[in-house]
CSV table of N, CA, C and O in Angstrom, one decimal:
chain,number,residue,atom,x,y,z
H,226,UNK,N,-10.4,25.3,-53.7
H,226,UNK,CA,-9.7,25.2,-55.1
H,226,UNK,C,-9.8,24.2,-56.2
H,226,UNK,O,-9.7,23.0,-55.7
H,227,UNK,N,-10.1,24.5,-57.3
H,227,UNK,CA,-10.7,23.5,-58.2
H,227,UNK,C,-9.4,23.5,-59.3
H,227,UNK,O,-9.3,24.7,-59.9
H,228,UNK,N,-9.0,22.4,-59.5
H,228,UNK,CA,-7.6,22.5,-60.6
H,228,UNK,C,-8.3,22.3,-61.9
H,228,UNK,O,-7.6,21.7,-62.8
H,229,UNK,N,-9.6,21.3,-62.1
H,229,UNK,CA,-10.1,21.1,-63.1
H,229,UNK,C,-9.1,19.6,-63.8
H,229,UNK,O,-9.2,19.5,-64.8
H,230,UNK,N,-9.0,18.8,-62.7
H,230,UNK,CA,-8.2,17.5,-63.2
H,230,UNK,C,-9.1,16.5,-62.4
H,230,UNK,O,-9.8,16.5,-61.5
H,231,UNK,N,-8.9,15.4,-63.3
H,231,UNK,CA,-9.7,14.3,-62.6
H,231,UNK,C,-8.4,13.6,-61.6
H,231,UNK,O,-7.6,13.9,-61.7
H,232,UNK,N,-9.0,12.5,-61.0
H,232,UNK,CA,-8.2,11.8,-59.9
H,232,UNK,C,-7.1,11.1,-60.9
H,232,UNK,O,-5.8,11.3,-60.5
H,233,UNK,N,-7.5,10.6,-61.9
H,233,UNK,CA,-6.7,9.8,-62.9
H,233,UNK,C,-5.5,10.7,-63.7
H,233,UNK,O,-4.4,10.5,-63.5
H,234,UNK,N,-6.0,11.8,-63.9
H,234,UNK,CA,-5.0,12.9,-64.6
H,234,UNK,C,-4.1,13.2,-63.5
H,234,UNK,O,-2.9,13.5,-63.6
H,235,UNK,N,-4.4,13.5,-62.0
H,235,UNK,CA,-3.6,14.1,-61.2
H,235,UNK,C,-2.5,12.8,-60.9
H,235,UNK,O,-1.5,12.9,-60.7
H,236,UNK,N,-3.1,11.7,-60.8
H,236,UNK,CA,-2.4,10.5,-60.4
H,236,UNK,C,-1.4,10.5,-61.4
H,236,UNK,O,0.0,10.3,-61.1
H,237,UNK,N,-1.5,10.2,-62.7
H,237,UNK,CA,-0.6,10.2,-63.6
H,237,UNK,C,0.4,11.5,-63.6
H,237,UNK,O,1.8,11.2,-63.8
H,238,UNK,N,-0.1,12.3,-63.3
H,238,UNK,CA,1.2,13.6,-63.4
H,238,UNK,C,2.0,13.6,-62.3
H,238,UNK,O,3.1,14.1,-62.2
H,239,UNK,N,1.5,12.8,-61.1
H,239,UNK,CA,2.6,12.9,-60.0
H,239,UNK,C,3.0,11.4,-59.7
H,239,UNK,O,4.0,11.1,-58.8
H,240,UNK,N,2.8,10.4,-60.6
H,240,UNK,CA,3.3,9.2,-60.8
H,240,UNK,C,2.6,8.1,-59.7
H,240,UNK,O,3.7,7.3,-59.4
H,241,UNK,N,1.6,8.1,-59.5
H,241,UNK,CA,0.9,7.2,-58.5
H,241,UNK,C,-0.5,6.8,-59.3
H,241,UNK,O,-0.7,7.1,-60.2
H,242,UNK,N,-1.1,6.0,-58.7
H,242,UNK,CA,-2.4,5.6,-59.3
H,242,UNK,C,-3.4,6.2,-58.9
H,242,UNK,O,-3.4,7.0,-58.0
H,243,UNK,N,-4.6,6.1,-59.4
H,243,UNK,CA,-5.8,6.8,-59.3
H,243,UNK,C,-6.2,6.4,-58.0
H,243,UNK,O,-6.8,7.2,-57.0
H,244,UNK,N,-5.9,5.2,-57.5
H,244,UNK,CA,-6.5,4.9,-56.2
H,244,UNK,C,-6.1,5.5,-55.1
H,244,UNK,O,-6.4,5.7,-54.0
H,245,UNK,N,-4.7,5.7,-55.3
H,245,UNK,CA,-3.7,6.4,-54.3
H,245,UNK,C,-4.3,8.0,-54.2
H,245,UNK,O,-4.4,8.3,-53.0
H,246,UNK,N,-4.2,8.6,-55.2
H,246,UNK,CA,-5.1,9.8,-55.3
H,246,UNK,C,-6.5,9.8,-54.3
H,246,UNK,O,-6.6,10.5,-53.6
H,247,UNK,N,-7.2,8.9,-54.8
H,247,UNK,CA,-8.6,8.8,-53.9
H,247,UNK,C,-8.4,8.6,-52.5
H,247,UNK,O,-9.1,9.0,-51.7
H,248,UNK,N,-7.4,7.6,-52.0
H,248,UNK,CA,-7.4,7.3,-50.8
H,248,UNK,C,-6.6,8.8,-50.0
H,248,UNK,O,-7.2,8.7,-48.8
H,249,UNK,N,-5.7,9.4,-50.5
H,249,UNK,CA,-5.3,10.7,-50.1
H,249,UNK,C,-6.5,11.6,-49.8
H,249,UNK,O,-6.7,12.1,-48.7
H,250,UNK,N,-7.3,11.7,-50.9
H,250,UNK,CA,-8.5,12.7,-51.0
H,250,UNK,C,-9.4,12.2,-49.8
H,250,UNK,O,-9.9,13.1,-49.2
H,251,UNK,N,-9.6,11.0,-49.6
H,251,UNK,CA,-10.7,10.6,-48.6
H,251,UNK,C,-10.1,10.7,-47.3
H,251,UNK,O,-10.7,10.3,-46.3
H,252,UNK,N,-8.8,10.7,-46.9
H,252,UNK,CA,-7.9,10.8,-45.9
H,252,UNK,C,-7.7,9.5,-45.1
H,252,UNK,O,-7.3,9.5,-44.3
H,253,UNK,N,-7.8,8.3,-46.4
H,253,UNK,CA,-7.3,7.0,-45.7
H,253,UNK,C,-5.8,6.7,-45.7
H,253,UNK,O,-5.4,5.7,-45.5
H,254,UNK,N,-5.0,7.7,-46.5
H,254,UNK,CA,-3.7,7.4,-46.8
H,254,UNK,C,-2.8,8.9,-46.6
H,254,UNK,O,-3.4,9.8,-47.2
H,255,UNK,N,-1.9,8.8,-45.8
H,255,UNK,CA,-1.0,9.9,-45.5
H,255,UNK,C,0.0,9.7,-46.4
H,255,UNK,O,1.0,9.0,-46.5
H,256,UNK,N,0.1,10.6,-47.5
H,256,UNK,CA,1.2,10.6,-48.5
H,256,UNK,C,2.5,10.9,-47.8
H,256,UNK,O,2.6,11.9,-47.0
H,257,UNK,N,3.6,10.5,-48.6
H,257,UNK,CA,4.8,11.0,-48.2
H,257,UNK,C,4.9,12.3,-48.3
H,257,UNK,O,4.3,13.1,-49.1
H,258,UNK,N,6.3,13.0,-47.9
H,258,UNK,CA,6.4,14.3,-48.2
H,258,UNK,C,6.6,14.7,-49.5
H,258,UNK,O,6.1,15.7,-50.0
H,259,UNK,N,7.4,13.6,-50.2
H,259,UNK,CA,7.6,14.0,-51.7
H,259,UNK,C,6.2,14.0,-52.6
H,259,UNK,O,6.0,14.8,-53.4
H,260,UNK,N,5.4,12.9,-52.3
H,260,UNK,CA,3.9,12.9,-53.0
H,260,UNK,C,3.2,14.2,-52.6
H,260,UNK,O,2.5,14.7,-53.4
H,261,UNK,N,3.1,14.5,-51.2
H,261,UNK,CA,2.4,15.5,-50.9
H,261,UNK,C,2.9,16.8,-51.7
H,261,UNK,O,2.2,17.8,-52.1
H,262,UNK,N,4.2,16.9,-51.9
H,262,UNK,CA,4.9,18.3,-52.4
H,262,UNK,C,4.5,18.1,-53.9
H,262,UNK,O,4.0,19.1,-54.6
H,263,UNK,N,4.6,17.1,-54.6
H,263,UNK,CA,4.0,16.8,-56.0
H,263,UNK,C,2.8,17.2,-56.1
H,263,UNK,O,2.5,17.8,-57.2
H,264,UNK,N,2.1,16.8,-55.5
H,264,UNK,CA,0.5,17.1,-55.5
H,264,UNK,C,0.0,18.6,-55.3
H,264,UNK,O,-0.5,19.2,-56.2
H,265,UNK,N,1.0,19.1,-54.4
H,265,UNK,CA,0.7,20.6,-54.1
H,265,UNK,C,1.1,21.3,-55.3
H,265,UNK,O,0.3,22.5,-55.9
H,266,UNK,N,2.3,21.0,-55.8
H,266,UNK,CA,2.8,21.8,-56.9
H,266,UNK,C,2.0,21.7,-58.3
H,266,UNK,O,1.6,22.5,-59.2
H,267,UNK,N,1.3,20.3,-58.5
H,267,UNK,CA,0.8,20.0,-59.4
H,267,UNK,C,-0.7,20.9,-59.4
H,267,UNK,O,-1.5,21.5,-60.5
H,268,UNK,N,-1.4,21.2,-58.4
H,268,UNK,CA,-2.2,21.9,-57.9
H,268,UNK,C,-2.2,23.3,-57.9
H,268,UNK,O,-3.4,24.1,-57.6
H,269,UNK,N,-1.0,23.7,-57.9
H,269,UNK,CA,-0.6,25.1,-57.9
H,269,UNK,C,-1.1,25.7,-56.5
H,269,UNK,O,-1.7,26.6,-56.1
H,270,UNK,N,-0.8,24.8,-55.3
H,270,UNK,CA,-1.2,25.1,-53.9
H,270,UNK,C,0.2,24.8,-53.4
H,270,UNK,O,1.4,24.5,-53.6
H,271,UNK,N,0.0,24.9,-51.7
H,271,UNK,CA,1.0,24.3,-50.8
H,271,UNK,C,0.6,23.1,-50.1
H,271,UNK,O,-0.8,23.0,-49.9
H,272,UNK,N,1.6,22.6,-49.7
H,272,UNK,CA,1.3,21.4,-48.7
H,272,UNK,C,0.5,21.6,-47.5
H,272,UNK,O,-0.7,21.1,-47.3
H,273,UNK,N,0.8,23.2,-47.0
H,273,UNK,CA,0.0,23.6,-45.9
H,273,UNK,C,-1.5,23.8,-46.1
H,273,UNK,O,-2.2,23.4,-45.4
H,274,UNK,N,-1.8,24.2,-47.4
H,274,UNK,CA,-3.0,24.6,-47.7
H,274,UNK,C,-3.9,23.3,-47.9
H,274,UNK,O,-5.1,23.4,-47.3
H,275,UNK,N,-3.2,22.5,-48.5
H,275,UNK,CA,-4.0,21.1,-49.1
H,275,UNK,C,-4.3,20.2,-47.7
H,275,UNK,O,-5.2,19.6,-47.6
H,276,UNK,N,-3.5,20.1,-46.8
H,276,UNK,CA,-3.5,19.3,-45.6
H,276,UNK,C,-3.6,20.1,-44.4
H,276,UNK,O,-3.7,19.7,-43.3
H,277,UNK,N,-4.3,21.3,-44.2
H,277,UNK,CA,-4.0,22.0,-43.1
H,277,UNK,C,-5.4,21.7,-42.1
H,277,UNK,O,-5.3,22.1,-41.2
H,278,UNK,N,-6.4,20.7,-42.9
H,278,UNK,CA,-7.5,20.5,-41.9
H,278,UNK,C,-7.3,19.2,-41.2
H,278,UNK,O,-8.0,19.0,-40.2
H,279,UNK,N,-6.1,18.8,-41.2
H,279,UNK,CA,-5.6,17.8,-40.5
H,279,UNK,C,-5.2,18.2,-38.9
H,279,UNK,O,-4.2,18.8,-39.0
H,280,UNK,N,-5.8,17.8,-37.9
H,280,UNK,CA,-5.1,18.4,-36.7
H,280,UNK,C,-3.9,17.8,-36.4
H,280,UNK,O,-3.6,16.5,-36.7
H,281,UNK,N,-3.0,18.6,-35.9
H,281,UNK,CA,-1.6,18.0,-35.2
H,281,UNK,C,-1.5,18.4,-33.7
H,281,UNK,O,-2.5,19.2,-33.4
H,282,UNK,N,-0.6,17.8,-33.0
H,282,UNK,CA,-0.2,18.5,-31.6
H,282,UNK,C,0.0,19.8,-31.6
H,282,UNK,O,-0.3,20.4,-30.7
H,283,UNK,N,0.2,20.6,-32.9
H,283,UNK,CA,0.6,22.1,-32.7
H,283,UNK,C,-0.7,22.6,-32.9
H,283,UNK,O,-0.8,23.7,-32.1
H,284,UNK,N,-1.4,22.1,-33.6
H,284,UNK,CA,-3.0,22.7,-33.5
H,284,UNK,C,-4.0,22.4,-32.6
H,284,UNK,O,-4.8,23.0,-32.4
H,285,UNK,N,-3.7,21.1,-32.3
H,285,UNK,CA,-4.8,20.7,-31.3
H,285,UNK,C,-4.1,19.7,-30.3
H,285,UNK,O,-3.5,18.4,-30.6
H,286,UNK,N,-3.6,20.2,-29.1
H,286,UNK,CA,-2.8,19.4,-28.1
H,286,UNK,C,-3.3,17.9,-28.0
H,286,UNK,O,-2.7,17.0,-27.4
H,287,UNK,N,-4.8,17.8,-28.1
H,287,UNK,CA,-5.4,16.4,-27.8
H,287,UNK,C,-5.2,15.5,-29.0
H,287,UNK,O,-5.7,14.3,-28.9
H,288,UNK,N,-4.7,16.0,-30.0
H,288,UNK,CA,-4.7,15.1,-31.2
H,288,UNK,C,-3.7,14.0,-31.2
H,288,UNK,O,-2.5,14.3,-30.4
H,289,UNK,N,-3.9,13.0,-31.8
H,289,UNK,CA,-3.0,12.0,-31.9
H,289,UNK,C,-2.1,12.1,-33.0
H,289,UNK,O,-2.2,12.1,-33.9
H,290,UNK,N,-0.7,12.4,-32.4
H,290,UNK,CA,0.2,12.5,-33.3
H,290,UNK,C,0.7,11.6,-34.5
H,290,UNK,O,1.2,11.5,-35.6
H,291,UNK,N,-0.1,10.4,-34.2
H,291,UNK,CA,0.3,9.1,-35.3
H,291,UNK,C,-0.9,8.7,-36.0
H,291,UNK,O,-1.3,7.8,-36.8
H,292,UNK,N,-2.0,9.4,-35.6
H,292,UNK,CA,-3.3,9.2,-36.4
H,292,UNK,C,-3.2,9.5,-37.7
H,292,UNK,O,-2.6,10.6,-38.2
H,293,UNK,N,-3.9,8.6,-38.7
H,293,UNK,CA,-4.0,9.1,-40.0
H,293,UNK,C,-5.2,10.3,-40.3
H,293,UNK,O,-5.9,10.5,-39.3
H,294,UNK,N,-5.0,11.0,-41.4
H,294,UNK,CA,-6.1,12.0,-41.6
H,294,UNK,C,-7.4,11.5,-41.3
H,294,UNK,O,-8.4,12.2,-40.6
H,295,UNK,N,-7.8,10.5,-41.6
H,295,UNK,CA,-9.4,10.0,-41.4
H,295,UNK,C,-9.4,9.8,-40.1
H,295,UNK,O,-10.5,10.3,-39.5
H,296,UNK,N,-8.4,8.9,-39.3
H,296,UNK,CA,-8.8,9.0,-37.7
H,296,UNK,C,-8.7,10.1,-37.2
H,296,UNK,O,-9.5,10.3,-36.3
H,297,UNK,N,-7.9,11.2,-37.4
H,297,UNK,CA,-7.9,12.5,-36.7
H,297,UNK,C,-9.3,13.1,-37.2
H,297,UNK,O,-9.8,13.7,-36.3
H,298,UNK,N,-9.7,13.1,-38.2
H,298,UNK,CA,-11.0,13.6,-38.8
H,298,UNK,C,-12.1,13.2,-37.9
H,298,UNK,O,-13.0,13.8,-37.3
H,299,UNK,N,-12.3,11.7,-37.8
H,299,UNK,CA,-13.2,11.1,-37.0
H,299,UNK,C,-13.2,11.5,-35.5
H,299,UNK,O,-14.1,11.6,-34.9
H,300,UNK,N,-11.8,11.5,-34.9
H,300,UNK,CA,-11.7,11.7,-33.6
H,300,UNK,C,-12.3,13.1,-33.3
H,300,UNK,O,-12.5,13.3,-32.1
H,301,UNK,N,-12.3,14.2,-34.3
H,301,UNK,CA,-12.6,15.6,-33.9
H,301,UNK,C,-14.1,15.8,-34.3
H,301,UNK,O,-14.5,16.9,-33.8
H,302,UNK,N,-14.7,14.9,-34.7
H,302,UNK,CA,-16.2,15.2,-35.3
H,302,UNK,C,-17.0,15.3,-33.5
H,302,UNK,O,-16.6,14.5,-32.8
H,303,UNK,N,-17.8,16.3,-33.6
H,303,UNK,CA,-18.6,16.6,-32.6
H,303,UNK,C,-17.9,17.3,-31.4
H,303,UNK,O,-18.6,17.7,-30.4
H,304,UNK,N,-16.7,17.9,-31.7
H,304,UNK,CA,-16.2,18.8,-30.8
H,304,UNK,C,-16.8,20.1,-31.1
H,304,UNK,O,-16.9,20.6,-32.0
Protein backbone atom coordinates (compact mmCIF):
# COMPACT_ATOMS: atom_id res chain seq x y z
CA UNK A 1 0.00 0.00 0.00
CA UNK A 2 1.57 3.27 -1.08
CA UNK A 3 0.31 6.43 0.56
CA UNK A 4 2.60 8.76 -1.45
CA UNK A 5 4.08 10.27 1.71
CA UNK A 6 7.67 10.83 2.65
CA UNK A 7 8.87 9.66 6.04
CA UNK A 8 9.15 13.31 7.07
CA UNK A 9 5.54 14.06 6.04
CA UNK A 10 4.22 11.01 7.88
CA UNK A 11 6.30 11.88 10.93
CA UNK A 12 4.98 15.44 11.03
CA UNK A 13 1.39 14.30 10.66
CA UNK A 14 1.63 11.85 13.59
CA UNK A 15 3.83 14.00 15.82
CA UNK A 16 7.17 12.16 15.79
CA UNK A 17 10.53 12.60 14.09
CA UNK A 18 11.45 11.24 10.69
CA UNK A 19 14.01 9.07 12.47
CA UNK A 20 11.24 7.44 14.50
CA UNK A 21 9.26 6.64 11.35
CA UNK A 22 12.41 5.22 9.73
CA UNK A 23 13.09 3.06 12.80
CA UNK A 24 9.51 1.72 12.83
CA UNK A 25 9.70 1.02 9.10
CA UNK A 26 13.02 -0.81 9.50
CA UNK A 27 11.71 -2.84 12.43
CA UNK A 28 14.20 -1.30 14.86
CA UNK A 29 11.51 0.28 17.02
CA UNK A 30 8.15 -1.06 18.15
CA UNK A 31 5.77 1.90 18.34
CA UNK A 32 3.34 2.47 21.18
CA UNK A 33 -0.25 1.51 20.56
CA UNK A 34 -1.09 5.20 20.19
CA UNK A 35 1.61 5.77 17.58
CA UNK A 36 0.72 2.59 15.70
CA UNK A 37 -2.92 3.72 15.56
CA UNK A 38 -1.95 7.21 14.40
CA UNK A 39 0.27 5.81 11.64
CA UNK A 40 -2.42 3.38 10.53
CA UNK A 41 -5.08 6.10 10.43
CA UNK A 42 -2.82 8.46 8.47
CA UNK A 43 -2.04 5.71 5.96
CA UNK A 44 -5.69 4.68 5.67
CA UNK A 45 -4.92 1.23 6.98
CA UNK A 46 -5.19 -0.82 10.15
CA UNK A 47 -2.56 -1.67 12.74
CA UNK A 48 -3.12 -5.33 11.93
CA UNK A 49 -2.40 -4.80 8.25
CA UNK A 50 0.68 -2.67 8.88
CA UNK A 51 2.25 -4.92 11.50
CA UNK A 52 0.92 -8.35 10.48
CA UNK A 53 4.33 -9.59 9.31
CA UNK A 54 5.68 -9.55 12.88
CA UNK A 55 5.46 -13.08 14.35
CA UNK A 56 3.64 -13.31 17.66
CA UNK A 57 3.11 -16.21 20.05
CA UNK A 58 -0.39 -16.54 18.59
CA UNK A 59 0.84 -16.83 14.98
CA UNK A 60 4.13 -18.55 15.77
CA UNK A 61 4.35 -20.45 19.07
CA UNK A 62 8.16 -20.36 18.93
CA UNK A 63 8.28 -16.56 18.57
CA UNK A 64 9.91 -14.59 21.35
CA UNK A 65 7.05 -12.54 22.85
CA UNK A 66 9.40 -9.69 23.79
CA UNK A 67 11.44 -9.59 20.58
CA UNK A 68 11.44 -6.40 18.58
CA UNK A 69 10.08 -6.66 15.03
CA UNK A 70 13.66 -6.67 13.68
CA UNK A 71 14.73 -9.41 16.11
CA UNK A 72 11.64 -11.43 15.27
CA UNK A 73 12.28 -11.02 11.56
CA UNK A 74 15.92 -12.07 11.95
CA UNK A 75 14.89 -15.06 14.05
CA UNK A 76 12.50 -16.33 11.38
CA UNK A 77 14.84 -16.01 8.40
CA UNK A 78 15.66 -19.36 6.92
CA UNK A 79 12.58 -21.11 8.30
